[in-house]
Amino acid sequence: MSAPRPTAVGLGAPQGLRPGSRIMGTETEFGVLAPGAPGLSPTQLSAAVTTAMVDVARELGSRGAGAPWDYVHERPLDDARGFSMERGAAHESQLTDEGDVLDARQIALEDGDAWAQLKEDSSILMNLVLGNGARFYVDHAHPEYSSPETTNSCDAMEWDLAGDRLAARAAELAGERLGAEVLLHKNNTDGKGQSYGTHENYLVPRSVPFQELVSGLLPFFVSRQVTCGAGRVGLGRRGERPGFQISQRADFFENTVGLETTIRRPIVNTRDEPHADDARWRRLHVIPGDANLVPTSALIRLGSTSLALRLIEDGFAPQITLADPVGDLARVSHDPSLGAVLVADGGRRLSALDIQEAYLEAAERHYGTQDHAEAAALTWWRRAVDALRAGDDSAQRFVEWKAKQALLEGYRERGGLDWDSPKLALIDLQWADLRAGKGLAAALMSRGSVDALAYPEAVERAMVTPPHDTRAWTRGKSITRFPEAVVAANWDSLSLALECLPQVQRVGLPDPWAATAAQTDGLFDDGARVQELIKSLRGLA
């Protein structure tokens, strides 16, 4: 066993944070369609939703929804294995540093009356920074919400759910402007062979060799879906075979390790873009997760991953090497009985639950008696593993795929439906519908059939307020308090314009643990001045 290393909270995090605190966040690409406006492309619909987000923020008191995104520090082709991909060899979806790649010429395709009216009424926006510190933008053919940085899975869950609420309201306003209802779905596949992502990001110390992360994460990611998968009707990328599977995303992965996210998808992504001091940190970009609407599943997904990373950092991770990780990802997903056997090193035969329990027991053994940032997630992780192991129906209350499976089985029994029935595919889609009163996941929570976990007032607060203990506080508060001064923003800087200065002032925010509410006390009060904010932020940097 290797010697323990300092974990993330010990490498630059402010004193006073609980052990296990880690910078983390989510990215959600929403499925979008407007049946009443068949002439509009998904990209146009996404732009309409993004444009409408300005008014959503104003409704909520954020004054101006935000500045455009600043791409100056984006490095999407840097690879954690120590090299950079040649630009000419990269798929266009990887070139996220080129600004608004989908420019006016592209979004104007298939122009129609509704789109022409929208362009006449308002400027079309592709990128926004919101008052809660998040980013909302058009990611090719999808509206995407990238949550602000948080320090634990409970907060990450709340700001993720806040994004659902914000996106749903923006879609509602966009539909009013277009004269056709715009539907958003928080899922990961259109059922026609296309998948869109729900990504997670975790800050990890660069002192941990990347190969150790790969070795520790492959078996964890292959098996993690049993505790937090969202469930899906149909097997195969197009759902071409009848059945129900655990994960929305499992059928879309082809490699174990790689840089891509939309083609040749790898289980462990190597994008090396920390948005922090890259001598000390790397940002682990996680792409094999499902979009969760059940809060407990989101909490388990985020918290168990942070704990698995802590085990790897400390040298305590289980030593498991799977013979066929890519095949195992689909093998586990396609067997909701949880009986799939995975072959590991030495010929060991393990189930996904065996692997999850190995990581869970290690986390309980090393951290279970501590007051740490992921204590709540550890408790729910244990509940999920125990309920699944016992075949206990209580799992339906807090494991999303089990809740969806139970709902679908009820429809099957009442209607005598086979798994290839189109009705079941529609129910699967309606599960993820973000419209108020339409989504089935939300309906189960409102009836008390699924544990809501997140308090409504906390999610409402997260819609307008940035996390207090990361630099997202300054980003979001600057957007709300000084909208006229913020020219552009990104994860690690703000560009501010002042009438008294001839040039825009770019202020760096390189430390995600800095520029917090405590460190900027009074700088966003009524009467505060932008000059004072700039001076203070430069002092922190």
XYZ file of C-alpha atoms in Angstrom, residues 140-538:
399
model
C -24.077 22.568 -30.086
C -27.643 21.216 -30.209
C -28.475 21.420 -26.487
C -28.985 24.049 -23.815
C -26.479 23.324 -21.059
C -26.352 24.339 -17.405
C -22.912 24.213 -15.768
C -23.328 24.589 -12.038
C -21.131 26.843 -9.902
C -18.281 25.365 -7.889
C -19.343 23.812 -4.590
C -17.381 22.076 -1.816
C -19.503 18.987 -1.127
C -22.103 16.727 -2.710
C -25.077 18.149 -0.797
C -24.422 21.623 -2.184
C -23.607 20.232 -5.636
C -26.948 18.414 -5.654
C -28.878 21.567 -4.703
C -27.240 23.779 -7.348
C -27.758 21.015 -9.912
C -31.481 20.886 -9.117
C -31.597 24.679 -9.237
C -30.406 24.429 -12.834
C -33.400 22.239 -13.669
C -35.764 24.891 -12.329
C -34.010 27.720 -14.151
C -33.927 25.823 -17.434
C -37.599 24.864 -17.185
C -38.660 28.477 -16.692
C -36.462 29.646 -19.567
C -38.025 27.027 -21.834
C -41.470 28.241 -20.804
C -40.623 31.838 -21.731
C -38.958 30.752 -24.968
C -42.114 28.889 -25.935
C -44.232 31.981 -25.332
C -41.995 33.996 -27.651
C -41.869 31.338 -30.356
C -45.572 30.614 -30.180
C -44.857 26.916 -29.670
C -44.204 25.050 -26.419
C -40.540 24.178 -25.867
C -39.937 20.957 -23.953
C -36.765 20.182 -21.998
C -35.889 16.697 -20.787
C -33.224 15.891 -18.244
C -32.168 12.602 -19.762
C -29.237 11.313 -21.808
C -30.522 9.845 -25.049
C -33.078 10.628 -27.724
C -33.804 6.944 -28.369
C -32.557 7.339 -31.934
C -28.908 6.545 -31.329
C -27.761 9.924 -29.978
C -26.574 10.573 -26.439
C -25.933 13.837 -24.630
C -24.025 14.213 -21.438
C -24.395 14.782 -17.767
C -20.851 15.491 -16.676
C -19.261 15.932 -13.273
C -16.088 17.773 -12.302
C -13.878 17.155 -9.278
C -10.688 18.959 -8.307
C -7.924 16.493 -7.420
C -4.271 17.034 -6.463
C -1.875 16.785 -9.377
C 0.505 14.939 -7.059
C -1.641 11.835 -7.596
C -0.308 10.094 -10.742
C -2.991 10.020 -13.392
C -2.574 6.280 -13.922
C -3.484 5.727 -10.271
C -6.688 7.655 -10.869
C -7.427 5.506 -13.910
C -6.765 2.250 -12.060
C -8.909 3.259 -9.108
C -11.762 4.777 -11.096
C -12.371 2.208 -13.854
C -13.962 -0.458 -11.616
C -15.734 2.228 -9.621
C -17.329 3.875 -12.672
C -18.285 0.544 -14.239
C -20.168 -0.439 -11.071
C -21.392 2.999 -9.849
C -24.489 2.893 -12.060
C -26.207 0.353 -9.783
C -26.535 2.980 -7.036
C -27.298 6.045 -9.146
C -28.304 5.087 -12.697
C -31.410 6.791 -14.076
C -32.812 3.729 -15.903
C -33.829 3.399 -19.526
C -36.289 1.545 -21.738
C -34.527 -0.345 -24.522
C -31.140 -2.018 -24.950
C -28.582 -0.763 -27.439
C -27.881 2.767 -28.612
C -31.178 3.021 -30.467
C -33.067 0.896 -27.985
C -33.257 -1.690 -30.753
C -33.653 -4.603 -28.347
C -36.544 -4.763 -25.887
C -35.872 -4.558 -22.182
C -35.062 -2.226 -19.327
C -31.552 -1.273 -18.302
C -29.961 0.494 -15.360
C -28.114 3.318 -17.115
C -29.002 5.876 -19.769
C -25.381 6.209 -20.887
C -23.769 2.761 -20.691
C -24.384 1.767 -24.315
C -22.492 4.787 -25.641
C -18.945 4.079 -24.392
C -16.215 2.589 -26.542
C -12.874 3.153 -24.761
C -11.419 2.921 -21.280
C -9.346 6.140 -21.396
C -9.344 9.097 -23.802
C -9.871 12.814 -24.436
C -13.117 12.754 -26.398
C -16.580 13.287 -24.930
C -18.958 12.952 -27.892
C -17.186 10.344 -30.049
C -15.198 7.257 -29.017
C -16.372 8.021 -25.496
C -13.998 6.811 -22.764
C -14.940 5.699 -19.260
C -12.124 7.874 -17.837
C -11.755 11.206 -19.617
C -8.292 12.781 -19.840
C -9.166 16.429 -20.423
C -6.612 18.420 -18.420
C -8.116 21.831 -17.855
C -8.135 22.548 -14.110
C -9.342 26.183 -14.092
C -6.977 26.540 -11.144
C -3.228 26.422 -10.477
C -2.286 23.626 -12.848
C 0.945 22.922 -10.984
C -1.115 21.803 -8.002
C -4.451 20.673 -9.370
C -6.183 18.763 -12.100
C -9.898 18.751 -12.823
C -11.274 15.260 -13.250
C -13.946 15.502 -15.959
C -16.374 12.589 -15.472
C -18.629 11.668 -18.402
C -20.197 8.194 -17.775
C -22.857 9.376 -15.317
C -26.621 9.659 -15.801
C -28.809 12.729 -15.392
C -30.521 12.330 -12.026
C -33.920 13.762 -11.121
C -34.126 11.854 -7.840
C -32.023 13.923 -5.396
C -30.747 10.964 -3.386
C -29.307 9.380 -6.519
C -27.574 12.647 -7.406
C -26.166 12.837 -3.877
C -24.880 9.255 -4.029
C -23.378 9.789 -7.494
C -21.468 12.897 -6.438
C -20.611 11.932 -2.869
C -19.501 8.364 -3.540
C -17.232 9.608 -6.342
C -15.631 12.215 -4.092
C -15.054 9.498 -1.477
C -13.617 7.119 -4.089
C -11.206 9.867 -5.125
C -10.219 10.392 -1.508
C -9.479 6.676 -1.176
C -7.267 6.839 -4.268
C -5.491 9.958 -3.016
C -4.823 8.357 0.366
C -3.721 5.006 -1.078
C -6.691 3.115 0.360
C -8.640 2.262 -2.819
C -9.545 -1.399 -3.460
C -7.213 -3.116 -5.911
C -9.483 -4.388 -8.684
C -8.576 -4.719 -12.364
C -11.430 -5.654 -14.684
C -10.675 -7.716 -17.767
C -13.218 -5.896 -19.967
C -14.310 -2.547 -18.486
C -16.103 -1.270 -21.599
C -18.033 -4.495 -22.073
C -18.729 -4.647 -18.344
C -20.280 -1.178 -18.372
C -23.029 -2.392 -20.714
C -23.131 -5.851 -19.110
C -24.001 -4.354 -15.721
C -26.518 -1.930 -17.190
C -28.351 -4.624 -19.148
C -28.942 -6.779 -16.056
C -31.256 -5.028 -13.562
C -31.385 -8.294 -11.598
C -27.817 -7.312 -10.566
C -26.553 -10.790 -11.306
C -24.025 -9.833 -14.012
C -20.625 -11.404 -13.317
C -17.502 -9.361 -14.043
C -14.090 -11.005 -14.376
C -11.289 -9.277 -12.496
C -7.584 -9.891 -11.970
C -6.660 -13.404 -10.886
C -9.901 -14.724 -12.339
C -11.983 -13.222 -9.542
C -15.682 -13.101 -10.375
C -17.420 -10.052 -8.958
C -20.776 -8.343 -9.276
C -21.176 -4.589 -9.559
C -22.544 -4.591 -6.005
C -19.432 -6.443 -4.810
C -17.244 -3.722 -6.276
C -19.370 -0.896 -4.889
C -19.348 -2.516 -1.468
C -15.561 -2.829 -1.571
C -15.239 0.929 -2.090
C -18.010 1.648 0.394
C -16.439 -0.479 3.122
C -13.066 1.172 2.558
C -14.665 4.621 2.890
C -16.513 3.574 6.049
C -13.361 2.042 7.517
C -11.163 5.084 6.928
C -13.623 7.978 7.150
C -16.855 6.695 8.646
C -16.203 7.874 12.191
C -15.086 11.357 11.140
C -17.054 14.551 10.785
C -16.464 14.957 7.062
C -18.036 16.699 4.095
C -19.497 13.518 2.604
C -21.021 11.990 5.748
C -24.564 12.285 4.379
C -23.595 10.762 1.037
C -21.822 7.900 2.811
C -25.009 7.118 4.748
C -27.179 7.081 1.612
C -24.577 5.060 -0.288
C -24.754 2.387 2.415
C -28.548 2.431 2.366
C -28.577 1.951 -1.396
C -26.088 -0.944 -1.401
C -27.856 -2.722 1.465
C -31.324 -2.340 -0.071
C -30.152 -3.514 -3.482
C -28.273 -6.446 -1.971
C -31.366 -7.524 -0.036
C -33.764 -6.985 -2.959
C -35.630 -4.607 -0.679
C -38.398 -2.563 -2.334
C -37.363 0.412 -0.212
C -34.651 1.018 -2.826
C -37.405 2.432 -5.031
C -37.550 5.454 -2.752
C -33.976 6.596 -3.294
C -32.378 4.707 -6.225
C -33.640 6.334 -9.403
C -33.515 3.382 -11.790
C -35.405 1.246 -9.276
C -38.103 3.909 -8.942
C -38.460 4.162 -12.728
C -38.462 0.386 -13.132
C -41.232 -0.003 -10.564
C -43.328 2.652 -12.302
C -42.868 1.027 -15.695
C -43.637 -2.449 -14.354
C -46.908 -1.074 -13.017
C -47.854 0.209 -16.463
C -46.790 -3.102 -18.018
C -48.958 -5.133 -15.701
C -52.014 -2.912 -16.037
C -51.768 -2.631 -19.801
C -50.318 -6.015 -20.691
C -47.422 -4.245 -22.384
C -44.192 -5.748 -23.642
C -40.908 -3.879 -23.213
C -40.939 -2.859 -26.879
C -44.246 -1.038 -26.501
C -44.015 2.618 -27.670
C -46.102 3.576 -24.631
C -43.276 2.558 -22.317
C -40.786 4.615 -24.320
C -43.079 7.632 -23.940
C -43.373 7.051 -20.191
C -39.580 6.898 -20.012
C -39.415 10.255 -21.774
C -42.091 11.760 -19.548
C -40.080 10.734 -16.507
C -37.515 13.370 -17.478
C -39.938 16.130 -18.551
C -39.047 19.374 -16.734
C -42.419 21.082 -17.236
C -44.297 21.744 -14.022
C -46.908 19.059 -13.442
C -45.692 16.907 -16.346
C -42.576 15.067 -15.169
C -43.190 11.643 -13.631
C -40.125 11.750 -11.394
C -41.358 15.034 -9.932
C -44.842 13.563 -9.512
C -43.508 10.646 -7.460
C -41.600 13.050 -5.232
C -44.619 15.291 -4.737
C -46.661 12.229 -3.707
C -43.975 11.153 -1.243
C -43.234 7.927 -3.135
C -39.618 9.008 -3.655
C -37.431 10.731 -1.094
C -37.173 14.396 -2.112
C -34.210 15.037 0.244
C -33.501 18.534 -1.093
C -35.616 21.189 0.609
C -37.538 23.396 -1.871
C -36.370 26.564 -0.163
C -32.724 25.482 -0.512
C -33.155 24.858 -4.235
C -34.973 28.179 -4.671
C -32.125 29.942 -2.892
C -29.594 28.185 -5.135
C -31.402 29.539 -8.208
C -30.310 33.086 -7.340
C -27.525 32.806 -4.772
C -24.018 31.482 -5.455
C -22.289 29.078 -3.036
C -20.776 31.099 -0.216
C -17.550 29.103 0.175
C -16.028 29.192 -3.337
C -15.060 31.829 -5.904
C -18.514 31.316 -7.444
C -19.697 33.758 -4.779
C -17.783 36.619 -6.371
C -18.686 35.622 -9.918
C -22.418 35.451 -9.185
C -22.569 38.478 -6.912
C -20.656 40.589 -9.432
C -23.208 39.699 -12.095
C -26.086 40.701 -9.825
C -24.577 43.739 -8.081
C -22.520 45.250 -10.935
C -24.153 44.017 -14.168
C -23.150 47.127 -16.086
C -19.470 46.643 -15.210
C -19.022 42.945 -15.960
C -17.887 42.686 -19.581
C -17.086 38.957 -19.520
C -16.487 36.141 -17.085
C -15.266 32.575 -16.866
C -14.438 30.109 -14.123
C -11.182 31.779 -13.128
C -11.468 35.466 -14.048
C -13.739 38.485 -14.340
C -13.387 41.284 -16.881
C -14.661 44.592 -15.499
C -15.109 47.937 -17.275
C -15.005 51.261 -15.460
C -15.774 54.682 -16.878
C -12.704 56.101 -15.131
C -10.320 53.592 -16.738
C -9.562 53.358 -20.461
C -9.095 49.589 -20.558
C -11.101 46.634 -19.354
C -9.661 45.203 -16.154
C -9.314 41.417 -16.096
C -9.126 40.153 -12.517
C -7.896 36.629 -11.977
C -9.687 34.170 -9.688
C -7.162 31.311 -9.844
C -7.997 29.829 -6.450
C -11.453 28.172 -6.377
C -11.392 28.287 -2.581
C -10.887 32.087 -2.536
C -13.081 35.164 -3.172
C -15.722 33.631 -0.898
C -18.498 35.418 0.966
C -16.309 35.749 4.058
C -13.412 37.209 2.076
C -15.548 39.734 0.177
C -17.668 40.906 3.080
C -19.225 44.277 2.279
C -17.944 44.453 -1.286
C -21.391 43.758 -2.757
C -23.447 45.886 -0.351
C -25.463 48.868 -1.509
C -23.043 51.711 -2.063
C -20.081 49.418 -2.739
C -17.863 50.390 -5.658
C -16.373 48.264 -8.428
C -12.948 49.817 -7.785
C -12.965 48.418 -4.260
C -13.901 44.977 -5.564
C -11.038 44.985 -8.082
C -8.521 46.054 -5.443
C -9.696 43.394 -3.005
C -9.702 40.587 -5.575
C -6.203 41.442 -6.731
